[in-house]
mmCIF file of C-alpha atoms in Angstrom:
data_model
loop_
_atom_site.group_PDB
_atom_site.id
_atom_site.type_symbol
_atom_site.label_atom_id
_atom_site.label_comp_id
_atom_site.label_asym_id
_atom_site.label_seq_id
_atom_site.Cartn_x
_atom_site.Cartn_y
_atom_site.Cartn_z
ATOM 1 C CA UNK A 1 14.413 -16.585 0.817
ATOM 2 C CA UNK A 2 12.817 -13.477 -0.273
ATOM 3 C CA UNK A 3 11.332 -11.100 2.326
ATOM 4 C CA UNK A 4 7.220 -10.386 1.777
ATOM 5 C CA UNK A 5 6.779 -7.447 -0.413
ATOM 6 C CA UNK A 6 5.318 -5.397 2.514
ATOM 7 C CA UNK A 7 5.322 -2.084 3.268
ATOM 8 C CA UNK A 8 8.090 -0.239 4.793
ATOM 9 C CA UNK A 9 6.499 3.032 5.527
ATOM 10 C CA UNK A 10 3.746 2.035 7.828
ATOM 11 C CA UNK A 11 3.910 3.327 11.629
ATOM 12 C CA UNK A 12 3.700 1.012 14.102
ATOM 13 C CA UNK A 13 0.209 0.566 15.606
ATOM 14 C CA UNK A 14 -0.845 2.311 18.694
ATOM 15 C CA UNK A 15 -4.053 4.420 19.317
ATOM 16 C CA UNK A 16 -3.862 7.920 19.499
ATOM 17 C CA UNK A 17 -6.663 10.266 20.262
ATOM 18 C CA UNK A 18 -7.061 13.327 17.899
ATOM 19 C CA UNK A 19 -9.654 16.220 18.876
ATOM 20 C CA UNK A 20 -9.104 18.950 17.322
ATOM 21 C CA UNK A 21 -5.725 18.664 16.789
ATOM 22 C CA UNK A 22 -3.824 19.600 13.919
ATOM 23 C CA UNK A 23 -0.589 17.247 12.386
ATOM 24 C CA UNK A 24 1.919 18.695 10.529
ATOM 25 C CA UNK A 25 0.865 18.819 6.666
ATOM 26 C CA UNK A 26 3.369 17.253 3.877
ATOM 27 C CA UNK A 27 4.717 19.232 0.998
ATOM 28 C CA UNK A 28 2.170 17.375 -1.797
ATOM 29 C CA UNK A 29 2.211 17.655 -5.901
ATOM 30 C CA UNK A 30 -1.649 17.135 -6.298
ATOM 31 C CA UNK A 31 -4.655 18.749 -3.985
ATOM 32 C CA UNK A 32 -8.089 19.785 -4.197
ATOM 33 C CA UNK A 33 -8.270 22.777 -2.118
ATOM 34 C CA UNK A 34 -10.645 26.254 -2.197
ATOM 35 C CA UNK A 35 -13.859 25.922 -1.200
ATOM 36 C CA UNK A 36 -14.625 23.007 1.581
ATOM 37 C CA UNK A 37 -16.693 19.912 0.497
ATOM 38 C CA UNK A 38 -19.414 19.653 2.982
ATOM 39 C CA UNK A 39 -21.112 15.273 3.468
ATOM 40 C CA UNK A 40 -23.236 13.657 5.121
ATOM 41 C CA UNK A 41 -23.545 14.830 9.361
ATOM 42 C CA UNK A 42 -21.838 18.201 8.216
ATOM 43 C CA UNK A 43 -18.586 16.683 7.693
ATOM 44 C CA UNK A 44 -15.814 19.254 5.828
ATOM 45 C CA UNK A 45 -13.108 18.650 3.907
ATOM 46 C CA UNK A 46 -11.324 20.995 3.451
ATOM 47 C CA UNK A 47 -8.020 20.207 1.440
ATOM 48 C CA UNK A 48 -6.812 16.670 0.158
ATOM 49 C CA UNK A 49 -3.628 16.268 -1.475
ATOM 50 C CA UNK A 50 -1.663 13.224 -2.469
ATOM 51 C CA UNK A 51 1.757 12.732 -4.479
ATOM 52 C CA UNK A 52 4.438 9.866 -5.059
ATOM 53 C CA UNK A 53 8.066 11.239 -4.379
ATOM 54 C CA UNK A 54 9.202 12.642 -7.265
ATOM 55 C CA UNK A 55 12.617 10.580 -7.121
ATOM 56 C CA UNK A 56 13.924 6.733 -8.845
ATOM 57 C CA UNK A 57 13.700 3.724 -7.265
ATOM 58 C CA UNK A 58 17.172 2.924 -5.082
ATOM 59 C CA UNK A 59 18.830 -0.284 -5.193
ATOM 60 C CA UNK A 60 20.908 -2.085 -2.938
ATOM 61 C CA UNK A 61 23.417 -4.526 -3.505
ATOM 62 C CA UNK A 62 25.316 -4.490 0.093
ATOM 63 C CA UNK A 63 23.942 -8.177 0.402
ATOM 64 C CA UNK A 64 25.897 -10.954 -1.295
ATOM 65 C CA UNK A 65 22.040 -12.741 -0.288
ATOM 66 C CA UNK A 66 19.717 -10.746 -1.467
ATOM 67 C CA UNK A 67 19.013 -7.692 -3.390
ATOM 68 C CA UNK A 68 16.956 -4.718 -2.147
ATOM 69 C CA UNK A 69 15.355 -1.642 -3.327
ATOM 70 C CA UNK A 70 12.959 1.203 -1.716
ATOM 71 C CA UNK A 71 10.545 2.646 -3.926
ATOM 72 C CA UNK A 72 9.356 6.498 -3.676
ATOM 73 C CA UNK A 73 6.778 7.099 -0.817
ATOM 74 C CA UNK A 74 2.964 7.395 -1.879
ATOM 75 C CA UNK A 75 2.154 10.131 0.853
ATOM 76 C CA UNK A 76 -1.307 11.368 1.258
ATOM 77 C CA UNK A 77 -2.983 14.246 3.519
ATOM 78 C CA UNK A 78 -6.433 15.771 4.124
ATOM 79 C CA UNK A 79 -7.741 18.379 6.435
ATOM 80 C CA UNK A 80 -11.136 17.550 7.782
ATOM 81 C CA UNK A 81 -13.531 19.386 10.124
ATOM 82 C CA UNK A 82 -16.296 17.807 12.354
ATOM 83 C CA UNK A 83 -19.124 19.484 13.300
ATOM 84 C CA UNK A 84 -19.966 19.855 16.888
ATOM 85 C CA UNK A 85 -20.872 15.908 17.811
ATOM 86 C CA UNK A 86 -24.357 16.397 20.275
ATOM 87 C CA UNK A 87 -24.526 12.905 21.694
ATOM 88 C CA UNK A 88 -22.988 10.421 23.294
ATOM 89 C CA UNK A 89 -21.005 9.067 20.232
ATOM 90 C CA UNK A 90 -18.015 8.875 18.621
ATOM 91 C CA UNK A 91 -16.456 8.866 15.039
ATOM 92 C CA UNK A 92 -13.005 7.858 13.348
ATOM 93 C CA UNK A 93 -11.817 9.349 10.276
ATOM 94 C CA UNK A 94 -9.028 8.027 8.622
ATOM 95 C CA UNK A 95 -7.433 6.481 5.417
ATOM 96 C CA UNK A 96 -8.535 3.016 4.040
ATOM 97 C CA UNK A 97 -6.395 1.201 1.177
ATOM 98 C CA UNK A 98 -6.919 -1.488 -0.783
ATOM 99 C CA UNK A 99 -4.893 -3.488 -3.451
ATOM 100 C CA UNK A 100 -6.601 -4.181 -6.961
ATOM 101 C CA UNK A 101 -3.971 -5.284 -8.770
ATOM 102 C CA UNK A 102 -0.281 -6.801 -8.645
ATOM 103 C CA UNK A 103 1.622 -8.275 -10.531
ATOM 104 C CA UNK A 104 5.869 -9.024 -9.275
ATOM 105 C CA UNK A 105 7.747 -11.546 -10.874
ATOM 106 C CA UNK A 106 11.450 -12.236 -10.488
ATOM 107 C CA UNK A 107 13.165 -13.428 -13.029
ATOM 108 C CA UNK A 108 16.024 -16.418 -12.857
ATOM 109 C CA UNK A 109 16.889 -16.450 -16.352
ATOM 110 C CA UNK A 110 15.961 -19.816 -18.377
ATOM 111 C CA UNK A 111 15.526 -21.548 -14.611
ATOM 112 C CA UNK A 112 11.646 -19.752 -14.148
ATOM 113 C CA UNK A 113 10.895 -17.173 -12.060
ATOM 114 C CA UNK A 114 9.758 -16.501 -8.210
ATOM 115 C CA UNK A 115 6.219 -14.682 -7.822
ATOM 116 C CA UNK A 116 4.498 -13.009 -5.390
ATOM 117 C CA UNK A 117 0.690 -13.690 -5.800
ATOM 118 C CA UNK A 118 -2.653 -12.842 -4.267
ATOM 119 C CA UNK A 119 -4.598 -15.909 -5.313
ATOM 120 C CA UNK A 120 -8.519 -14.541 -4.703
ATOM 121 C CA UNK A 121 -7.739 -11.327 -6.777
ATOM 122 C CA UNK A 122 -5.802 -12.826 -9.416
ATOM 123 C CA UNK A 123 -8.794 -15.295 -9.609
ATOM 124 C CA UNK A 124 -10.802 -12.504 -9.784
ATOM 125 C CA UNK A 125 -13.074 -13.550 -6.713
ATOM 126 C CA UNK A 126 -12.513 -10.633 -4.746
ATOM 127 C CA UNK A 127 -12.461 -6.693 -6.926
ATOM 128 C CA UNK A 128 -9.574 -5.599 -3.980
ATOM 129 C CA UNK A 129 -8.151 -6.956 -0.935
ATOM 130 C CA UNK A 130 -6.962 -4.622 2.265
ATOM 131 C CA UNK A 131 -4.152 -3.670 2.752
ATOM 132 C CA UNK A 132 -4.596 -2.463 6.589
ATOM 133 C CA UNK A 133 -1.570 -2.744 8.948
ATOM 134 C CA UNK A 134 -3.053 -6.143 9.891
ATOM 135 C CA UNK A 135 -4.425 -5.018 13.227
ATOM 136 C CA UNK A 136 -6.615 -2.445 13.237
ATOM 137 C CA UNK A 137 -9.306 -3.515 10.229
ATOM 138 C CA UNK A 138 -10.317 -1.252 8.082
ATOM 139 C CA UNK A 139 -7.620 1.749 9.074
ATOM 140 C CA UNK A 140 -4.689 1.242 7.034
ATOM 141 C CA UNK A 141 -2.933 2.653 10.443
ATOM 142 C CA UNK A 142 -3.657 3.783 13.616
ATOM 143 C CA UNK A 143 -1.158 6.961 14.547
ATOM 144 C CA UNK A 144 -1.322 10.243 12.235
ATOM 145 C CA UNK A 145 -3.739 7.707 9.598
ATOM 146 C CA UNK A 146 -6.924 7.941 12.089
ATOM 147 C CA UNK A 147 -8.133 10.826 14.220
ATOM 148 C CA UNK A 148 -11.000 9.727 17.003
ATOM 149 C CA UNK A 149 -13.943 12.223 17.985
ATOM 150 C CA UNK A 150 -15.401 11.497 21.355
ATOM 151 C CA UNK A 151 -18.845 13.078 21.953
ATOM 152 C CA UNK A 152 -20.162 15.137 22.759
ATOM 153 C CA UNK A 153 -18.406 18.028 21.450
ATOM 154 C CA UNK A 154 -19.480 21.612 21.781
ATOM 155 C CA UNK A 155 -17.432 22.760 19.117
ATOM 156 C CA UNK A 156 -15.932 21.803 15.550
ATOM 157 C CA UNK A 157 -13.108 19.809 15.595
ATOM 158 C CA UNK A 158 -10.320 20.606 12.835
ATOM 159 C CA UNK A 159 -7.709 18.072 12.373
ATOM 160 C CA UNK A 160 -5.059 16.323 9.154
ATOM 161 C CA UNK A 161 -5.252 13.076 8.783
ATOM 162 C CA UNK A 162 -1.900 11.540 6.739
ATOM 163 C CA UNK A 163 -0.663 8.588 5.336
ATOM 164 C CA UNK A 164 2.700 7.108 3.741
ATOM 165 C CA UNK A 165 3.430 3.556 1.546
ATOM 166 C CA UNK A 166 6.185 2.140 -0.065
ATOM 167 C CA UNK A 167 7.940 -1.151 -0.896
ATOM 168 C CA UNK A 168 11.099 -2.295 0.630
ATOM 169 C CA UNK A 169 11.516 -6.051 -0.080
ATOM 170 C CA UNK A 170 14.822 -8.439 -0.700
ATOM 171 C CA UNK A 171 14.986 -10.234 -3.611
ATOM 172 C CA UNK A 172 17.265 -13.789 -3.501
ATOM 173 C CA UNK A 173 19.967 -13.341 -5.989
ATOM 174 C CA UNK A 174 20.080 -17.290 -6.502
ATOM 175 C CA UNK A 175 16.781 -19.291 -7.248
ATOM 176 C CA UNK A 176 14.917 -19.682 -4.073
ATOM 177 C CA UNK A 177 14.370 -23.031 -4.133
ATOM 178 C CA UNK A 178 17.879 -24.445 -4.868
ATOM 179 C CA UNK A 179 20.857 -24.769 -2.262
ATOM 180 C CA UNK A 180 23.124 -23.341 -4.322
ATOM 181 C CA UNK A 181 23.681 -19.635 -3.704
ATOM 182 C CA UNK A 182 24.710 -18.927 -6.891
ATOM 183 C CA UNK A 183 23.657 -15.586 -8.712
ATOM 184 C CA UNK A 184 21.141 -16.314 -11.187
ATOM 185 C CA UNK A 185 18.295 -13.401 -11.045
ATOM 186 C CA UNK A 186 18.125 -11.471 -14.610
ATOM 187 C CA UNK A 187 15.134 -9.205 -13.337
ATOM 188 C CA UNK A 188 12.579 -7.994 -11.180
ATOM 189 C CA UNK A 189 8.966 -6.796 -12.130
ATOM 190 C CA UNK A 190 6.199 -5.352 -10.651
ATOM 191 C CA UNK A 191 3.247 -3.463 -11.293
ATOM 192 C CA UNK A 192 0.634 -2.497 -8.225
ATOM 193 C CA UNK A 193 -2.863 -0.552 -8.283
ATOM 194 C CA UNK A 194 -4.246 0.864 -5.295
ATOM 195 C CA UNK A 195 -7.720 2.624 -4.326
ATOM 196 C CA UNK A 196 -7.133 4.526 -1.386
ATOM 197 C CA UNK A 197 -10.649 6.162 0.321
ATOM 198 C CA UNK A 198 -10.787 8.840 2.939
ATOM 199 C CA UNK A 199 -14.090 7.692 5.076
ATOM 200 C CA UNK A 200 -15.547 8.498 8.302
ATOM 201 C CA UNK A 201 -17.393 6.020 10.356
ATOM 202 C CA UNK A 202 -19.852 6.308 13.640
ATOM 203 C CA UNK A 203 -18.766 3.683 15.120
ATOM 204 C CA UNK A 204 -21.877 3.555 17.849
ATOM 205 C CA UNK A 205 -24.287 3.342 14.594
ATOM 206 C CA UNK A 206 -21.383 1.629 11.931
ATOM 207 C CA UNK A 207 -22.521 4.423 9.616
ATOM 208 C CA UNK A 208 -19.872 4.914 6.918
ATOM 209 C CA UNK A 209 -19.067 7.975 4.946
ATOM 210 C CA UNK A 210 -16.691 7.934 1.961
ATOM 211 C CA UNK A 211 -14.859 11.709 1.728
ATOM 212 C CA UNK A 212 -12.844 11.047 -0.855
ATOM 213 C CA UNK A 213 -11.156 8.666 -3.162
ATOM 214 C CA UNK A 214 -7.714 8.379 -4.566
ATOM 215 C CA UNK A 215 -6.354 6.094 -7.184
ATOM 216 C CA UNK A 216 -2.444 5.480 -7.110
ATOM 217 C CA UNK A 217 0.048 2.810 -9.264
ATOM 218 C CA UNK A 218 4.219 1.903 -8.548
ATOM 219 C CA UNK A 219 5.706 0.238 -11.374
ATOM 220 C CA UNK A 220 9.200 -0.855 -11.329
ATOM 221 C CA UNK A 221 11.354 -2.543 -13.752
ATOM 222 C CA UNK A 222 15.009 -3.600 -12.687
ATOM 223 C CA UNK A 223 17.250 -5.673 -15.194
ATOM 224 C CA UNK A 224 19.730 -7.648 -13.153
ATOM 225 C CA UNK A 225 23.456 -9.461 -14.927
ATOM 226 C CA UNK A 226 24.435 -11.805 -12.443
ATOM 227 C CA UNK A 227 27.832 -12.528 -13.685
ATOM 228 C CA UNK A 228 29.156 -8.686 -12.447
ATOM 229 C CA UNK A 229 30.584 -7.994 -9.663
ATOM 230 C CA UNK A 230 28.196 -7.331 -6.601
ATOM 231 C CA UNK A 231 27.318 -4.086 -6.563
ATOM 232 C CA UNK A 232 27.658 -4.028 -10.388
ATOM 233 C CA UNK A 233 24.625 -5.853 -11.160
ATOM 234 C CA UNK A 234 21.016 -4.387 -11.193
ATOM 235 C CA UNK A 235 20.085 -1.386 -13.290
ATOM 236 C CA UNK A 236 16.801 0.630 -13.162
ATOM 237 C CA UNK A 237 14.893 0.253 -16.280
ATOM 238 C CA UNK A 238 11.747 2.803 -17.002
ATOM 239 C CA UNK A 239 9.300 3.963 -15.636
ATOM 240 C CA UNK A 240 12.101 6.021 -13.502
ATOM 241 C CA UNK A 241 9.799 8.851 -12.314
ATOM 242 C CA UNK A 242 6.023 7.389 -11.022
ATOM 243 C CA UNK A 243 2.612 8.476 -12.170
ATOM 244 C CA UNK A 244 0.872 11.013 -9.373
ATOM 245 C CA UNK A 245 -1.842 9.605 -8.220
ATOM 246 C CA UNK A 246 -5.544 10.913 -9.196
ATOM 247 C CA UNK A 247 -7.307 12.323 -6.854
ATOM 248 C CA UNK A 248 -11.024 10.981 -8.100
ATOM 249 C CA UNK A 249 -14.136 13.885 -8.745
ATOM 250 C CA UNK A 250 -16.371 10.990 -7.844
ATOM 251 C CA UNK A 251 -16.077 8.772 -5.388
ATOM 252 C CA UNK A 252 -16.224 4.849 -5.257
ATOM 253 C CA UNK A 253 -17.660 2.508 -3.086
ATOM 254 C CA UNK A 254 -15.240 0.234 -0.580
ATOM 255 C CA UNK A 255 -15.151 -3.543 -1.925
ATOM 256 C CA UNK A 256 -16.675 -5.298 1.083
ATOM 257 C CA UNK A 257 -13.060 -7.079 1.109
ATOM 258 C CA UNK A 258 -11.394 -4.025 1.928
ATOM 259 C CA UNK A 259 -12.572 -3.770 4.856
ATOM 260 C CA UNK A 260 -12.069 -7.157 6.564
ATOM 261 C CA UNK A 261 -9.273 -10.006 6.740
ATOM 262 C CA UNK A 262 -7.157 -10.988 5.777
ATOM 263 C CA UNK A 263 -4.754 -8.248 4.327
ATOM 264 C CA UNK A 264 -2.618 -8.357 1.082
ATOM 265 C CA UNK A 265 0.352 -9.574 3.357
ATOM 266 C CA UNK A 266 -1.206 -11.680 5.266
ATOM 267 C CA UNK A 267 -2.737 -13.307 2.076
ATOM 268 C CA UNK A 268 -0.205 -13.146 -0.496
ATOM 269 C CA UNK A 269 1.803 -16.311 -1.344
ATOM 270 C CA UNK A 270 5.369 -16.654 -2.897
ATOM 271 C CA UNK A 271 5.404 -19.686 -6.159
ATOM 272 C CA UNK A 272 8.200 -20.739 -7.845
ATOM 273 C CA UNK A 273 7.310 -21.299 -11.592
ATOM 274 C CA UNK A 274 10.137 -23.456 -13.332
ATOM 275 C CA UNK A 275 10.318 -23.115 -16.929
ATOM 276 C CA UNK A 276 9.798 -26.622 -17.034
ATOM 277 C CA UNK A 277 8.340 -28.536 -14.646
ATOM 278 C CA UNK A 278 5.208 -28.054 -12.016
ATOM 279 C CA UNK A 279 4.813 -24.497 -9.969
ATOM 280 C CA UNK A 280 6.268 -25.329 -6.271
ATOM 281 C CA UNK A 281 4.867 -23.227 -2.672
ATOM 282 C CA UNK A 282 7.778 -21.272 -1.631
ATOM 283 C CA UNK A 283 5.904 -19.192 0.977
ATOM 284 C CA UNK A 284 2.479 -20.471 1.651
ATOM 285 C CA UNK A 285 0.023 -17.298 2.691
ATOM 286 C CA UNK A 286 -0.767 -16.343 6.497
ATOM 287 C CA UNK A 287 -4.684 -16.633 5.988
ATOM 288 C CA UNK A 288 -5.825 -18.928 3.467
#
């Protein structure tokens, strides 16, 4: 049975306090840097840069089970500065994502295909759903993703806040609803959107500021011949190098959706969709 399309690169939660400290930067394709954007409360940012690794997909085929493949990471990174904080307050900054669109099929030749799905977005009742680690709502992470402020300071605090995604799910070579464990997957698609804000938030007042706002997409395409030998099978189609994500001029507003439960994991649901025949739960979601 196939393994939820999660992310691989996401820390492990665990709180972290952050004054004034300064993480080690990644080597990034895209940036706004020069002079520092100054918001709301006399917030700074002074650099943001984001890139996907400029490398292919890799596939493995160790498993006579399953197939897997890693994408490239998404990485992100922005140096902020707080002002002095006067009261008795204090302030997170971090990195919010959210999914607006995905698509991932896997096709079992003329049998019908597997598919991930997130029912409320493909329904269009929701514009984005979170995609937070699943604990700590809105953050998409709580280690080098979120830096915490305690006031009150007497001085500006100066610190990177970073981020990392990719996918690194397993894929059923036979149809995941039969017993048989027979080879039939022909290929895999998929096709995700992401809006990915930099915000901070007072969390004694819930004020939210939005710093910045990126917009990032990982398409894959992998054509599969299940009668070769393992290891022989699966071939990378186009796109082989990713688009770089945009890092936006304007910012957006957060989807009230991004910010709450239940995340894209959590929510997501795996059908089976026979050419003939009625779709079939595989893997119901988490949250409904």
């Amino acid at each position: 049975m196939p393994a939820p399309p999660g992310t691989a690169g996401r820390p492990q939660a665990g709180r972290r306090l952050l004054v004034g400290a300064v993480l080690c930067a990644m080597g990034c394709i895209q940036s706004i840097g020069g002079k520092a954007r100054v918001f709301r409360e006399g917030i700074s940012v002074i650099d943001v840069k984001a890139s996907i690794d400029p490398i292919p997909t890799s596939i493995d085929e160790s498993s006579s089970v399953v197939l897997r493949y890693r994408t490239p990471h998404f990485r992100a990174s922005a140096q902020v500065v707080m002002p002095p904080i006067p009261k008795r307050e204090t302030w997170v900054v971090g990195w919010i994502q959210a999914c607006s669109h995905m698509e991932f099929y896997n096709q079992y030749g003329e049998q019908g295909m597997s598919s991930w799905e997130l029912p409320d977005l493909q329904e269009g009742k929701i514009e984005a759903i979170s995609d937070s680690d699943g604990v700590n709502y809105p953050w998409y992470g709580n280690t080098t993703e979120t830096c915490t402020i305690v006031g009150p300071t007497k001085r500006d605090s100066k610190f990177i806040i970073s981020m990392n995604d990719n996918f690194y799910p397993s894929v059923t070579w036979a149809v995941p609803v039969s017993e048989s464990n027979v080879a039939k997957l022909t290929s895999i698609y998929r096709d995700q959107s992401f809006t990915t804000w930099l915000v901070a938030t007072n969390t004694s007042t819930n004020d939210m500021i939005i710093l910045q706002t990126l917009h990032w997409r990982m398409q894959l395409s992998i054509e599969v011949n299940p009668t070769r030998p393992l290891g022989q099978r699966a071939r990378l189609r186009e796109p082989i190098a990713q688009d770089q994500p945009k890092i936006l001029s304007k910012n957006e507003p957060i989807p009230p959706s991004a910010l709450v439960k239940p995340n894209a994991n959590d929510a997501q649901v795996l059908m089976w969709r026979p050419k003939y025949g009625q779709p079939l739960v595989v893997i119901p979601p988490k949250h409904r």
